[in-house]
Every structure is written in structure tokens, then in C-alpha cells.
Amino acid sequence: MGKILQLPELLVNQIAAGEVVERPAAALKELVENSLDAGASSIAVELEEGGVRRLRVVDDGNGIDRDDLALALARFATSKIATLQDLEQAATLGFRGEALASIGAVSRLAIVSRRAGERHAWRLACEGGDLSAIEPAALAAGTTVEVEELFFNTPARRKFLKSEATEFARCEEAFSRLALSRPDAAFALTHNGRRNAHYPPEGLRERAARVVGADFAGGAIEVRAEGPRVSVTGLIAAPGFTRASRDAQYLFVNGRFIRDRVVAHAIREAYADVLHHDRHPAYVLFLAIDPALVDVNVHPTKSEVRFRDSGSMHGFVFHALSRALSAPLAGGAPPPASRSVEPRPAPMPWQAPLGMPQAASRYEALFATAVAAERAAPDFPMPGEPPLLGFALAQVHGIFVLAQNTSGMVIVDMHAAHERIVYEKLKDALDHASLPSQPLLVPIPMAASAEDVETATASREALASLGFDVAAVGPRELLVRAVPALLSDLDSVGLLRSVVGEMREFGASRVLVERRNELLSTMACHAAVRANRHLTIPEMNALLREMEATERAGSCNHGRPTWVQFSLADLDRLFMRGR
Ligand SMILES: Nc1ncnc2c1ncn2[C@@H]1O[C@H](COP(=O)(O)OP(=O)(O)O)[C@@H](O)[C@H]1O
Ligand SMILES: [Mg+2]
């Protein structure tokens, strides 16, 4: 070991730059965050060569005093906090006072800024850490920071930069997150002189349509929940609009884009019931939390946070989203028209996600229970509020129900819808007590393996809570005396076989607790799979009314949509009317 030396300030800043600004996208983020902290309502970002050659951020914020310009470039100099208490309460995006110093140490940087009431602007330049004199300059208002030749004096770092296209793509992603975080501000982005994005101040749904996509924003469900010191607002994808990758997931904690495993897990859990397991939900969520309950000072780029109480955070987010998702018809595919704001040809309805084609022969005794009641369902419009799904017109191939509502035409996948209705009923019944049981007039004998007989005997109570009454009548024979009332018209023996099989494999209590929803979903599937059954118009209307009244009826248990809306405009477009 040699002598210990105090490192010169430039080198310290260059080392810090490795953490704070490892690439142009990170510098972009720091500069735009400064603009937002300065109260800017309009921010323009201009890039050249992926931001490496040039990165310029122009804002209309409140500017920097002439006498503070040099300090802005000094390390650990900030106007945003002064004490430890401020740090714990910091509501600004920045507070560490190291971004400008770091960027200045590894680039050619210039700041031009003008405070309100000043006669002109002032300019300060910094080249690899060396400050220029402060000179008068021309600028209408706000601040412009220009960064040229990033890493020109740290060749090792520069070598780590990727191609221009890759660096630009990262800049674009950083820009998107910032633009999404503040829909009320105007944002513009240009690359090599070409305009890439131009967003006016607008609402979240409009901004999300531009940044995430019109398909997401059109059908997204609004979330709004408030707790004592925390709130969550934003948009989450209708279950039918999930993605194969995690790309469209935006979480902002106190205005800052954050990756957080606790919140991500809570969101996934909330979708568990409406989402196919290999799909990912899309969302833009804003969590506002008392700064004292969250530590943002975990990481130099502040991309992670630590919640004081992550358990209650998890619960809060989970419940807020579950509630939003359980709205009865959330997730029904919106009309094709709202999926695109671009003037390209509208998607044809057969491209709409109608759910997987089901063999018609698999539909037999559909609605054994759900519709049997035929509850005084009207097959003519009633006075008062028109029902959302309208009134049934016909059945198509024993698979779909065609209905007309106020905005146009609705197609319902009977099987998918019925499966969800039965599933929600089963869950609800089991939540409140046990599933109601229907005694069989003639008990059914059932041949079973010795193991299954043993399992069924040992799990009698668990089976009873599901509505089954089963007794062993021989070493290899069970007698089924009662079956779940909600499912009584079905192949109860087949169903019992699979339930007992599950209990044998996982144990009765685990099946009822941990695997409960999977089990009920299987039961619902048994109940809904068969039916090429002809439905009468009142039966179809009863199904529509049940859907309107059932939580999560917009998607089947596997996350596919149960219904699709075609507006009159969609239909007109199909026939090229009015062109
Ligand atoms: N665009 C801007 N408009 C107004 N003031 C700015 C701007 N950019 C930087 N500043 C000032 O420079 C200071 C240092 O900025 P920075 O190094 O990013 O640290 P921090 O944002 O953590 O305070 C800020 O505290 C702020 O006072
Ligand atoms: Mg900053």
C-alpha cells in the first residue's frame, strides 16, 4: 500500500459521474428532473448522435441567479435541502446536488439561465470541470443546459457507450417516463434535428395514449384510492390488453419513476384472477406517499426506494387494484375504433381478441344453474337506464351471443362469460361459508383406487365444505350422496375425481387454502365447458344481466375477454360508409 492521498475534486466528480450519469439517458433524466424541480411547464430535449455528441434541455422554469451559477456546478451544492430533516421530507426530484457537477466533470457543459425580472440571461461554461467566466447571454426565460461530447475526457467510459441507435433508444425511454410522470407539462424531443415527440399539456389518459399506446389507454381502468398517508391513482390495463413482456409498466413514487418489487408483486397478485399466467399487466400508476414513510436516498440515480412498512404498502396497492379490477365489466374488449388514433385502416373485427375458438361440440348443458332461474329477464327494452350489454338478438353457432346496446353491437363468448359467473359465485359462497350442497335422489356409486378412497375418507370435511357428501362403501368404492348445488347438473363424478386427486396430491387443507382459487376455477370450468345448447332469448338476456352484476365478468378466468363492443361507427367503417 502506498501513501493515502486526498483525491482532487475533478477526479472525485469523474468517479461520481460513473454512478450518476453512466450514459446520455441518465444525464437527460437528471437535467429534465432539474427543469421539473424549477417549476417548468414546457421542456424541450434536443439530442444529437444518441445524446453523446450533444444533449440540450431547454425549460421555462424559474431559472438560476447569476451568483448561484457557479454553485450549481459545485458538488453537493443544492437549493433543495439544507438539513437532514429536509432530506427526510424532500418533495423535489433532486436533492443530492451532484448531477451538474458530475456531468460538468465529464463533458463540455454550458448553462444559460434567466430569472424573472432580470434584464438578460447569464451564461457559465464548464469544460472537463474548468469553469469559464460568467457572461451575459440572450435567453427569453428559464434555463438551457447544453452538454456536448459526453465522456470526452474519460475514454474508458466512452468506450462503454453503445451504438447511436441504442443510446438514443435509452434516451427515448427516459424521456417517455418523464413525460408520463407529468402529463400537465409540455414535452418535446428531437434527435438529429428530427422531431420525435411533441406532447401538449393534457390529461393522463391522453398522455398515456401517446406514450404507452392508444390500445392501452382506450380500455384502461382508472384507479383511485386513498389511505391515511398514501394514495394511488392512475390507469391499469383492462385484462384483455396485457402484454407478453413487462415493457408497459410504469410506477411513479412521489413523481419519480421507480422499480419496486413489493409494488410489482402486489399488482401481479391483484391481476392473478383475471390474467393468464404468462401475460403481464400494463399500468401507469402514481403512488403518493408521505416522504417520511419512504426512503428515496437508496441509490444515486434514485431508481429504487425503501418503504418504511412494505407490508402495508403491498396490501394498500393490492386492494386498490383488486377493487378497480373487480368492476363487473372491466376488461371487456373496447370497440376496435378506440384502439387506434392513427388514421390507418381500422382493425377488422375478426382481429379482435374473441377468445380461443372452442369446439362447438364441447358446449352442452351450459347454464345448468346460472340461467335456469330465467329470472324474469325481459327480452324487450325496459324503461330507465339501458343495460350496458344491451339485449340479446341471437345465438351464433352455439358459441356466441349477439346483442344490441345503445352504442352498437355486442358479441359475448357464452362459455367464457358463464365460466366467470360460476367462478365468482363459487368464490363468494366459499367466502361466506361452505358451498351449498344438493343431495342426490339416487346416490351414485363410484369406482376409485384404494388411495382415493382413503383420501376421500380422510378429507370428508373438506369435501363437505365444497358441497360433496361422499362415503366409502368398499375398499375400492365411493358413494356420492350430494354434490355442489351450483354444479349439480354436471358430470359430478368426473369433477369429484379431480378434486379428490388434488387433495391426494397436495393435502386437503392446502387445496382449500393455497390452491383454493385454482380449484374453484377448475370446478367452474367443468360447469361451463359443455353446451352447444340452444339458448332462448330470455336465457341469453339473463346471461347478460348476470354478467353486468358479476365482479370481473369482463374477462374469463384465464384473462381472455368475454365480450367485445362494436360501435355504430365501427360498423360504418367496416362497410366504408361515410367516406
Ligand atoms: N433547469 C434548472 N432550473 C433552475 N435551477 C436549476 C436547474 N438545473 C439546476 N438548477 C440548480 O442547480 C442546483 C444543482 O443541480 P443538481 O446538480 O442537479 O443538484 P440537485 O438537483 O440535486 O439539487 C439545483 O439545486 C438548482 O438550484
Ligand atoms: Mg438535479
XYZ file of C-alpha atoms and ligand atoms in Angstrom, residues 30 33-34 37 80 94-95 99, ligand 2:
9
model
C -31.048 14.487 -14.345
C -35.695 16.499 -13.360
C -33.937 19.795 -12.623
C -37.981 20.945 -9.914
C -33.432 21.911 -2.497
C -33.271 16.217 -6.911
C -31.551 16.900 -3.581
C -25.763 15.862 -11.092
Mg -30.738 17.562 -10.008
